[in-house]
Amino acid sequence: MRQSQLFTKTRREAPADEVSKNAQLLIRAGYIHKEMAGVYDLLPLGLRTFEKVVQIIREEMNNIGGVELHLSALQDPRIWKATDRWNDERVDAWFKTELKGGGELGLGFTHEEPLTLLMREQLSSWRDLPTYPYQFQTKFRNETRAKSGLMRTREFVMKDLYSFSKDEAEHAQFYEKAAEAYKRVFERIGLGEKTYMTFASGGSFSKYSHEFQTVCEAGEDVIYIDEASQLAINKEVYDDPEVYRTTGINKAMLKEAKAIEVGNIFTLGTRFSDALGLVYKDQEGSNKPVFMGSYGIGPARVMATVAELMADDKGLVWPTSIAPFRVHLIQLGEEGEVKKEAQELYEQLQTAGVDVLFDDRDLRAGEKFADSELIGIPLRVVVSQKTLAAGEFECVERSTGATHHRSLSDLLQYLSSSHA
Ligand code: ATP
Ligand code: MG
């Protein structure tokens, strides 16, 4: 993409009412736009990073047998009344609205109910199970606290996967697989080392659930980390002696940390299948309730977490796996030969399959470099009269500041090597 065609502008200052670091940086760098408290738009750069996060999650969900679908955001109250989750006293996050002709609708805050009901038309025999539908779908939540930028918004896309199994044992096998897939997701996104599988309350469904908590000062949660097992315990179950019996963790060894819940996995059991009549015929021909689980990740919250943790005083620093572009190609100077060389390199990189943002704007070097540092693309490649004379491009790593001079073939080789 040519930067001259990218309509977003970088800004020196974030909006005065924006308190969170992730939103300040993402707004200043032109990734997102604030509509109102807790509601943001994804601008072109933001959408590219968001889509990269989504694609990593999609690959890992497909890898464990996930099947993608897309459910509606508008929800029929009748289904939610059947599970007693329509009442505002039971669920305080609802956005509800009225139909012109009378009657109410809800804007979905999760999708257990409609998917369970939908599955009644699809699942009837033990042969149909297990199955793992998932989606990337917009949730609406009337969050009272919406001060953490993209981390807690009132409208957000969630990856929600639901498992439908024949019994608890089959469910437990998949639950393990899902936990492994989540670990791979967070490793690929660059959060692996700071993310702990965390014992948390199971809510009304089961004794425990598991959260994936990334250690970060900006986090809203408090967890207790056991380095030996690489597990953690959420504050909400810290005083429950059973959690130590279950995990074998020694309470005395735990270290307290603030963390962000980037994902979670839940055993639902037969709560929804019982309430909505989702049964299957087992091999003996008798009716059994389907055993369920749910598995969520918020891609925008993940993106905000990376922004919080990896930024420096100059701006954002993206890991290669989710950067909006791999290379920020910067043309310095308007001389004909510089323009020609930069244009050629732009085309060669694209031919080689490298995502490039090409800064072809007629601006001072200082401005271009400051923008580049704020935007945070992993590798900056400069074309100028100086680099033309040297016969090599100047390449600067955003994360370390390391500078190398590379010929075209060296650069292409570097970009195709696995560590790049
Ligand atoms: P939290 O405890 O942070 O309120 P939750 O337990 O309600 O989240 P789920 O409903 O299970 O979370 O959602 C699954 C995932 O969706 C979370 O792990 C998080 O990554 C993301 N998520 C939840 N709420 C929001 C929100 N308001 N804005 C952005 N992402 C969210
Ligand atoms: Mg939670």
JSON list of N, CA and C and ligand atoms in Angstrom, two decimals, residues 141 152 200-201 209 211 213 221 234 236 261 263-264 266 301, ligand 2:
[
{"chain": "A", "resi": 141, "resn": "ARG", "atom": "N", "xyz": [-22.25, -5.54, 24.67]},
{"chain": "A", "resi": 141, "resn": "ARG", "atom": "CA", "xyz": [-22.36, -5.63, 26.12]},
{"chain": "A", "resi": 141, "resn": "ARG", "atom": "C", "xyz": [-22.42, -4.26, 26.74]},
{"chain": "A", "resi": 152, "resn": "ARG", "atom": "N", "xyz": [-11.89, -3.30, 26.75]},
{"chain": "A", "resi": 152, "resn": "ARG", "atom": "CA", "xyz": [-13.25, -3.52, 27.25]},
{"chain": "A", "resi": 152, "resn": "ARG", "atom": "C", "xyz": [-14.18, -2.56, 26.53]},
{"chain": "A", "resi": 200, "resn": "ALA", "atom": "N", "xyz": [-9.97, -20.32, 37.30]},
{"chain": "A", "resi": 200, "resn": "ALA", "atom": "CA", "xyz": [-10.92, -19.26, 37.65]},
{"chain": "A", "resi": 200, "resn": "ALA", "atom": "C", "xyz": [-12.23, -19.91, 38.02]},
{"chain": "A", "resi": 201, "resn": "SER", "atom": "N", "xyz": [-13.13, -19.11, 38.52]},
{"chain": "A", "resi": 201, "resn": "SER", "atom": "CA", "xyz": [-14.43, -19.64, 38.90]},
{"chain": "A", "resi": 201, "resn": "SER", "atom": "C", "xyz": [-15.16, -20.16, 37.66]},
{"chain": "A", "resi": 209, "resn": "SER", "atom": "N", "xyz": [-13.30, -22.74, 35.63]},
{"chain": "A", "resi": 209, "resn": "SER", "atom": "CA", "xyz": [-13.07, -22.51, 34.21]},
{"chain": "A", "resi": 209, "resn": "SER", "atom": "C", "xyz": [-11.59, -22.16, 34.11]},
{"chain": "A", "resi": 211, "resn": "GLU", "atom": "N", "xyz": [-8.91, -19.38, 32.43]},
{"chain": "A", "resi": 211, "resn": "GLU", "atom": "CA", "xyz": [-8.68, -18.13, 31.69]},
{"chain": "A", "resi": 211, "resn": "GLU", "atom": "C", "xyz": [-7.26, -18.14, 31.18]},
{"chain": "A", "resi": 213, "resn": "GLN", "atom": "N", "xyz": [-4.47, -15.57, 30.94]},
{"chain": "A", "resi": 213, "resn": "GLN", "atom": "CA", "xyz": [-4.22, -14.25, 31.52]},
{"chain": "A", "resi": 213, "resn": "GLN", "atom": "C", "xyz": [-2.81, -13.81, 31.14]},
{"chain": "A", "resi": 221, "resn": "ASP", "atom": "N", "xyz": [-7.45, -7.70, 36.11]},
{"chain": "A", "resi": 221, "resn": "ASP", "atom": "CA", "xyz": [-7.54, -8.88, 36.95]},
{"chain": "A", "resi": 221, "resn": "ASP", "atom": "C", "xyz": [-6.29, -9.03, 37.80]},
{"chain": "A", "resi": 234, "resn": "ASN", "atom": "N", "xyz": [-6.70, -17.33, 39.67]},
{"chain": "A", "resi": 234, "resn": "ASN", "atom": "CA", "xyz": [-7.36, -16.03, 39.71]},
{"chain": "A", "resi": 234, "resn": "ASN", "atom": "C", "xyz": [-7.71, -15.69, 41.16]},
{"chain": "A", "resi": 236, "resn": "GLU", "atom": "N", "xyz": [-10.23, -14.60, 42.41]},
{"chain": "A", "resi": 236, "resn": "GLU", "atom": "CA", "xyz": [-11.58, -15.00, 42.81]},
{"chain": "A", "resi": 236, "resn": "GLU", "atom": "C", "xyz": [-11.63, -16.42, 43.41]},
{"chain": "A", "resi": 261, "resn": "GLU", "atom": "N", "xyz": [-7.31, -10.73, 30.89]},
{"chain": "A", "resi": 261, "resn": "GLU", "atom": "CA", "xyz": [-7.89, -11.98, 30.40]},
{"chain": "A", "resi": 261, "resn": "GLU", "atom": "C", "xyz": [-8.03, -11.90, 28.89]},
{"chain": "A", "resi": 263, "resn": "GLY", "atom": "N", "xyz": [-8.35, -14.69, 26.93]},
{"chain": "A", "resi": 263, "resn": "GLY", "atom": "CA", "xyz": [-9.23, -15.75, 26.44]},
{"chain": "A", "resi": 263, "resn": "GLY", "atom": "C", "xyz": [-9.69, -16.59, 27.59]},
{"chain": "A", "resi": 264, "resn": "ASN", "atom": "N", "xyz": [-10.73, -17.39, 27.36]},
{"chain": "A", "resi": 264, "resn": "ASN", "atom": "CA", "xyz": [-11.14, -18.32, 28.41]},
{"chain": "A", "resi": 264, "resn": "ASN", "atom": "C", "xyz": [-11.82, -19.54, 27.83]},
{"chain": "A", "resi": 266, "resn": "PHE", "atom": "N", "xyz": [-14.54, -22.80, 29.02]},
{"chain": "A", "resi": 266, "resn": "PHE", "atom": "CA", "xyz": [-15.57, -23.12, 30.01]},
{"chain": "A", "resi": 266, "resn": "PHE", "atom": "C", "xyz": [-16.18, -24.50, 29.76]},
{"chain": "A", "resi": 301, "resn": "ARG", "atom": "N", "xyz": [-9.03, -7.25, 22.01]},
{"chain": "A", "resi": 301, "resn": "ARG", "atom": "CA", "xyz": [-8.40, -7.17, 23.33]},
{"chain": "A", "resi": 301, "resn": "ARG", "atom": "C", "xyz": [-6.96, -7.70, 23.25]},
{"chain": "B", "resi": 2, "resn": "MG", "atom": "MG", "xyz": [-13.90, -13.23, 32.79]}
]
